[in-house]
Short mmCIF file of C-alpha atoms in Angstrom, two decimals:
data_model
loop_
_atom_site.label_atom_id
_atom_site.label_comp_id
_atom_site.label_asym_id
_atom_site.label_seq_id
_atom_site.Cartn_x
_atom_site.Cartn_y
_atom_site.Cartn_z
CA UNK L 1 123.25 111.56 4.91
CA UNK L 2 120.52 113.63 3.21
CA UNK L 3 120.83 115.65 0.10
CA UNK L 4 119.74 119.19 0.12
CA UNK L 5 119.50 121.56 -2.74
CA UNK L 6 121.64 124.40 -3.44
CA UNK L 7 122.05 125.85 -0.12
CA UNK L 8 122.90 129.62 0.19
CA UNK L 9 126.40 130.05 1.80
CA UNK L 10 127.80 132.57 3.96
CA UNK L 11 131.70 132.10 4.03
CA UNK L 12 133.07 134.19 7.36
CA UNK L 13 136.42 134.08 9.60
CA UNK L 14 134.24 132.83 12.88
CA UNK L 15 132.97 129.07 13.30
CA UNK L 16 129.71 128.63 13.94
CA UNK L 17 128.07 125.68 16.19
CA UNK L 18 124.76 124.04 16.20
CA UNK L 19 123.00 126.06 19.62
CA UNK L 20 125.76 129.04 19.19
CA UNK L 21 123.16 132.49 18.82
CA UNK L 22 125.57 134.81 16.64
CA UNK L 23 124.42 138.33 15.50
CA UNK L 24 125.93 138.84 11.92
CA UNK L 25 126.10 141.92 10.16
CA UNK L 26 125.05 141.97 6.20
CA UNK L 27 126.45 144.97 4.10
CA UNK L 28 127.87 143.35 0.80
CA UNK L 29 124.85 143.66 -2.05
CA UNK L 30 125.72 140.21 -2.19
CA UNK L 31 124.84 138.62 0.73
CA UNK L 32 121.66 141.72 1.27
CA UNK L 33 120.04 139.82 -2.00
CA UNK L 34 120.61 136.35 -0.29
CA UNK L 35 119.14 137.43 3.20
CA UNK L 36 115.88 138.59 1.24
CA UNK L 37 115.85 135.23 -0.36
CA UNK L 38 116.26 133.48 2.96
CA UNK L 39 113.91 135.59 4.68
CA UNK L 40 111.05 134.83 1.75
CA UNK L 41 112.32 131.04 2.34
CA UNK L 42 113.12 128.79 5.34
CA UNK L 43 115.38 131.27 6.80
CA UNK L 44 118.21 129.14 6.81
CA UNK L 45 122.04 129.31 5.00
CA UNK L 46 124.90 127.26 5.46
CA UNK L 47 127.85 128.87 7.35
CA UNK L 48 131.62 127.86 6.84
CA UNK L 49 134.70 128.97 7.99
CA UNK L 50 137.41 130.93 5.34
CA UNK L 51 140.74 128.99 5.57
CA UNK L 52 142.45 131.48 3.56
CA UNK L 53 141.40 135.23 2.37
CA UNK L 54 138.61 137.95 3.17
CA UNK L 55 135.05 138.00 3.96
CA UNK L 56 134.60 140.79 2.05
CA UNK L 57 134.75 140.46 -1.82
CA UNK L 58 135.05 136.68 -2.67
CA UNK L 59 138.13 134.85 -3.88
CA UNK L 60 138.21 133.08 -0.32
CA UNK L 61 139.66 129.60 0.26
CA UNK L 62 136.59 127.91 2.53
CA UNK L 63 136.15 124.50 4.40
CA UNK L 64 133.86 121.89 3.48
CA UNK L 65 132.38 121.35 7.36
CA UNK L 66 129.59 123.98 8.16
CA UNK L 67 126.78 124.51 10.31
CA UNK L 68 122.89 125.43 8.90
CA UNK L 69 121.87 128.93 10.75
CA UNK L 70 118.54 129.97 10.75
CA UNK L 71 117.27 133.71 10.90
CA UNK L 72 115.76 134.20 14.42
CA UNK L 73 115.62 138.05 13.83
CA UNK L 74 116.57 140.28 10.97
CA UNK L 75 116.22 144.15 10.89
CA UNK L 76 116.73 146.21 7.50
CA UNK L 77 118.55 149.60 8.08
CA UNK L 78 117.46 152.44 5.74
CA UNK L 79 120.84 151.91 3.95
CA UNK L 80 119.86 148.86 3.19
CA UNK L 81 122.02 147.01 5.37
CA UNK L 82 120.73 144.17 7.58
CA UNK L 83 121.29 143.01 10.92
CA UNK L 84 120.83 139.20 11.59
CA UNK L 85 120.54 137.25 14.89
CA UNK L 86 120.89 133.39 13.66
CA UNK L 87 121.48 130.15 15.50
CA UNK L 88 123.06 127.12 14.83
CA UNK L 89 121.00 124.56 13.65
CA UNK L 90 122.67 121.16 13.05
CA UNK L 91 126.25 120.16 10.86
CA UNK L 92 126.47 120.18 7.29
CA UNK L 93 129.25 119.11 4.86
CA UNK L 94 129.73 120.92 1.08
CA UNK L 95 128.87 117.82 -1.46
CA UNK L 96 129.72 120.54 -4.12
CA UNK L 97 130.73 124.52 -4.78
CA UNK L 98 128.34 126.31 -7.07
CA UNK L 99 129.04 129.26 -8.81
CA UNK L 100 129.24 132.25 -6.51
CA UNK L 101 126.23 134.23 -8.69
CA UNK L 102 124.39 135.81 -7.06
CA UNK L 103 126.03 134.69 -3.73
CA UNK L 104 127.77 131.54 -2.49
CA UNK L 105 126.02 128.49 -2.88
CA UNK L 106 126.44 124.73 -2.37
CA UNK L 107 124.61 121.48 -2.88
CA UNK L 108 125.26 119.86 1.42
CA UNK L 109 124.25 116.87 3.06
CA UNK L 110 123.52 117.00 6.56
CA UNK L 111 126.23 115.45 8.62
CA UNK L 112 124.30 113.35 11.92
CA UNK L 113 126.79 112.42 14.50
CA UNK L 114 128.12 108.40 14.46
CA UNK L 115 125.69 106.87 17.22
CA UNK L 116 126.89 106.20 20.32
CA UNK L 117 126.77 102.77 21.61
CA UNK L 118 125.04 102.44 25.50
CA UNK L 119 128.73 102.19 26.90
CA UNK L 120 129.49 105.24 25.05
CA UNK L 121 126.66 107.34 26.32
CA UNK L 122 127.10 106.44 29.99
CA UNK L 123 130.88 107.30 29.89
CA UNK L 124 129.49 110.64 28.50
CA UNK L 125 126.98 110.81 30.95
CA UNK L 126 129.45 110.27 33.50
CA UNK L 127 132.32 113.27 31.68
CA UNK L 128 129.90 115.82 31.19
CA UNK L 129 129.63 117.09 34.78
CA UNK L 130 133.53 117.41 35.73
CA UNK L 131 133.86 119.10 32.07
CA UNK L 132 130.68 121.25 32.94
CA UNK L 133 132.74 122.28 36.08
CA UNK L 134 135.80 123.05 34.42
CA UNK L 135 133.87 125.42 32.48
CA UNK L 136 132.31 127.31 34.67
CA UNK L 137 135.28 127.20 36.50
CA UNK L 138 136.90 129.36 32.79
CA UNK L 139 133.62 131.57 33.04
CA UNK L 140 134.64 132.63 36.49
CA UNK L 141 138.12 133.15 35.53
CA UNK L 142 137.25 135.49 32.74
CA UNK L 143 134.82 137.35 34.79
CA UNK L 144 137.95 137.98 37.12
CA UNK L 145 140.20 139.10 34.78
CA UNK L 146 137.38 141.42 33.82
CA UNK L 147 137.23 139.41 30.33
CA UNK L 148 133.42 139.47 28.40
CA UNK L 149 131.76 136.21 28.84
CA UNK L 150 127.82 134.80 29.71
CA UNK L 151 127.66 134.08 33.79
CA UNK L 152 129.27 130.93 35.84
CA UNK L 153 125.77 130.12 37.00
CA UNK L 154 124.69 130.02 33.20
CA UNK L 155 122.31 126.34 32.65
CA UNK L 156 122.84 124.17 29.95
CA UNK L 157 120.93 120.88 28.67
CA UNK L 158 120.08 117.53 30.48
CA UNK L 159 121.06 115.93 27.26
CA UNK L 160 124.95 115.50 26.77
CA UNK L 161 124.78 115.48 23.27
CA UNK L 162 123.06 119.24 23.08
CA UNK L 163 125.31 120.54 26.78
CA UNK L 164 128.31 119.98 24.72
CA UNK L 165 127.42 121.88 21.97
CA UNK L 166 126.51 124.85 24.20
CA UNK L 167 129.64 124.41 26.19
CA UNK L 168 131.46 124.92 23.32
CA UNK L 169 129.70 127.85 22.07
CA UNK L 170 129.87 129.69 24.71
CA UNK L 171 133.62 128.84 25.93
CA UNK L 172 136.74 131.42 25.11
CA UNK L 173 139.14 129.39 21.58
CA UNK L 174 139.88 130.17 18.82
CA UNK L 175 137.93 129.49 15.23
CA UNK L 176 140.40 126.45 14.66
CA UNK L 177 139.49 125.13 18.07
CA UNK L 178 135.85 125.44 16.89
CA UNK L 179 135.87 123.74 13.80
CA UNK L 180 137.92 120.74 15.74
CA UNK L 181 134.98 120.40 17.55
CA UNK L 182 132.75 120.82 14.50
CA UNK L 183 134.70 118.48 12.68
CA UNK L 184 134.38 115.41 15.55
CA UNK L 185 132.96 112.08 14.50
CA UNK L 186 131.30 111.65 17.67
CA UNK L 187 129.88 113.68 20.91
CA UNK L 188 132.14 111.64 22.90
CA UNK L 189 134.83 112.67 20.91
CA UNK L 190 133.94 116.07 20.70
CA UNK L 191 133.50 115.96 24.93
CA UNK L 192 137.35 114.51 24.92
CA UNK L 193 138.87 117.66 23.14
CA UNK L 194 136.28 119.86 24.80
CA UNK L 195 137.93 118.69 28.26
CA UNK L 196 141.87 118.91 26.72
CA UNK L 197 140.51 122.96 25.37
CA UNK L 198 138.76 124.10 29.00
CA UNK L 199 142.17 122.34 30.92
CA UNK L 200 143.79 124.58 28.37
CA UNK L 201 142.00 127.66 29.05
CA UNK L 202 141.86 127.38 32.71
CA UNK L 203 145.76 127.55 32.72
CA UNK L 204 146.58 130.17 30.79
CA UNK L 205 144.02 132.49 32.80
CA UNK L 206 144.96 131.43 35.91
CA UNK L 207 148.67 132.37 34.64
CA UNK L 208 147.58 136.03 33.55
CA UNK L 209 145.77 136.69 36.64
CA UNK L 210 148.78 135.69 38.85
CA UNK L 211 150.85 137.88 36.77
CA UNK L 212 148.55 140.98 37.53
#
């Protein structure tokens, strides 16, 4: 694992994945001084999820697995708010807390995936299209029950490694689903509970849309 230095550190209630495209809106003077800083930098902060307590303030209780987002559009309001469109670069884990001064930072190391043997990959080669099918299968689902989602016919990488990260992004759980999946040692693994989550989902719509 590689050593970064102090990383700026945006705690929030949502997980975010490597490929996930979130907007994210900046109002604490806080985290306005750290988007300059990013902006004049290489863009990028680390994002983890809050465990326990608010965005808003500090005193949070935060998780040690993250994701690096980079700034892929920022806009400065005349308040002096900002409005941030970031994506998910690649995993991180927090070697160390800093003090939160001027905003959250933390010394990281990026965190690879474990390499997948060749039997590995061709089993996930093999899982990715039935789990690919399942979720469009949850896309279409939502789009009947009139739920917000992206489109069934929606295309996602060649590579299984990268699909299931975009799978995930873009399929309907929870934050503690999310950081399951963040938290995997593998992309195998991660396609395993990805499968169990989508099986999951597809139930309990099909359940509310036969109950009207």
């Amino acid at each position: 694992m590689t050593m970064t230095p102090a990383m700026p550190m945006f705690p929030l209630g949502m997980v975010m994945l490597p490929t996930m495209v979130v907007p994210i809106h900046v109002f604490e003077p806080r985290y306005r001084q750290m988007t300059k800083d990013c902006l004049e930098g290489d863009r990028e902060f680390g994002v983890v999820l809050i465990e326990r307590g608010s965005e808003v303030g500090g005193g949070d209780t935060r998780t040690d697995a993250g994701t690096v987002a980079r700034i892929i559009n920022a806009q400065e309001l005349p308040d002096g708010r900002w409005g941030l469109v970031a994506e998910g670069m690649r995993r991180i884990r927090v070697s160390r807390w800093l003090e939160d001064d001027p905003y959250p930072q933390a010394e990281v190391q990026d965190w690879p995936d474990t390499e997948l043997g060749l039997d590995a990959e061709a089993t996930m080669n093999a899982d990715l299209p039935p789990v690919a099918a399942a979720w469009r299968r949850v896309l279409a689902l939502q789009s009947e029950l009139g739920a917000p989602g992206p489109p069934a016919t929606l295309d996602v990488s060649d590579d299984p490694s990268i699909a299931v990260w975009q799978v995930a992004s873009l399929s309907p759980m929870g934050p503690l689903d999310r950081q399951k999946l963040l938290t995997a040692d593998s992309a195998a693994h991660r396609l395993s509970l990805l499968a169990e989550f989508l099986a999951d989902a597809e139930e309990i719509i099909r359940a509310r849309i036969e109950m009207g």
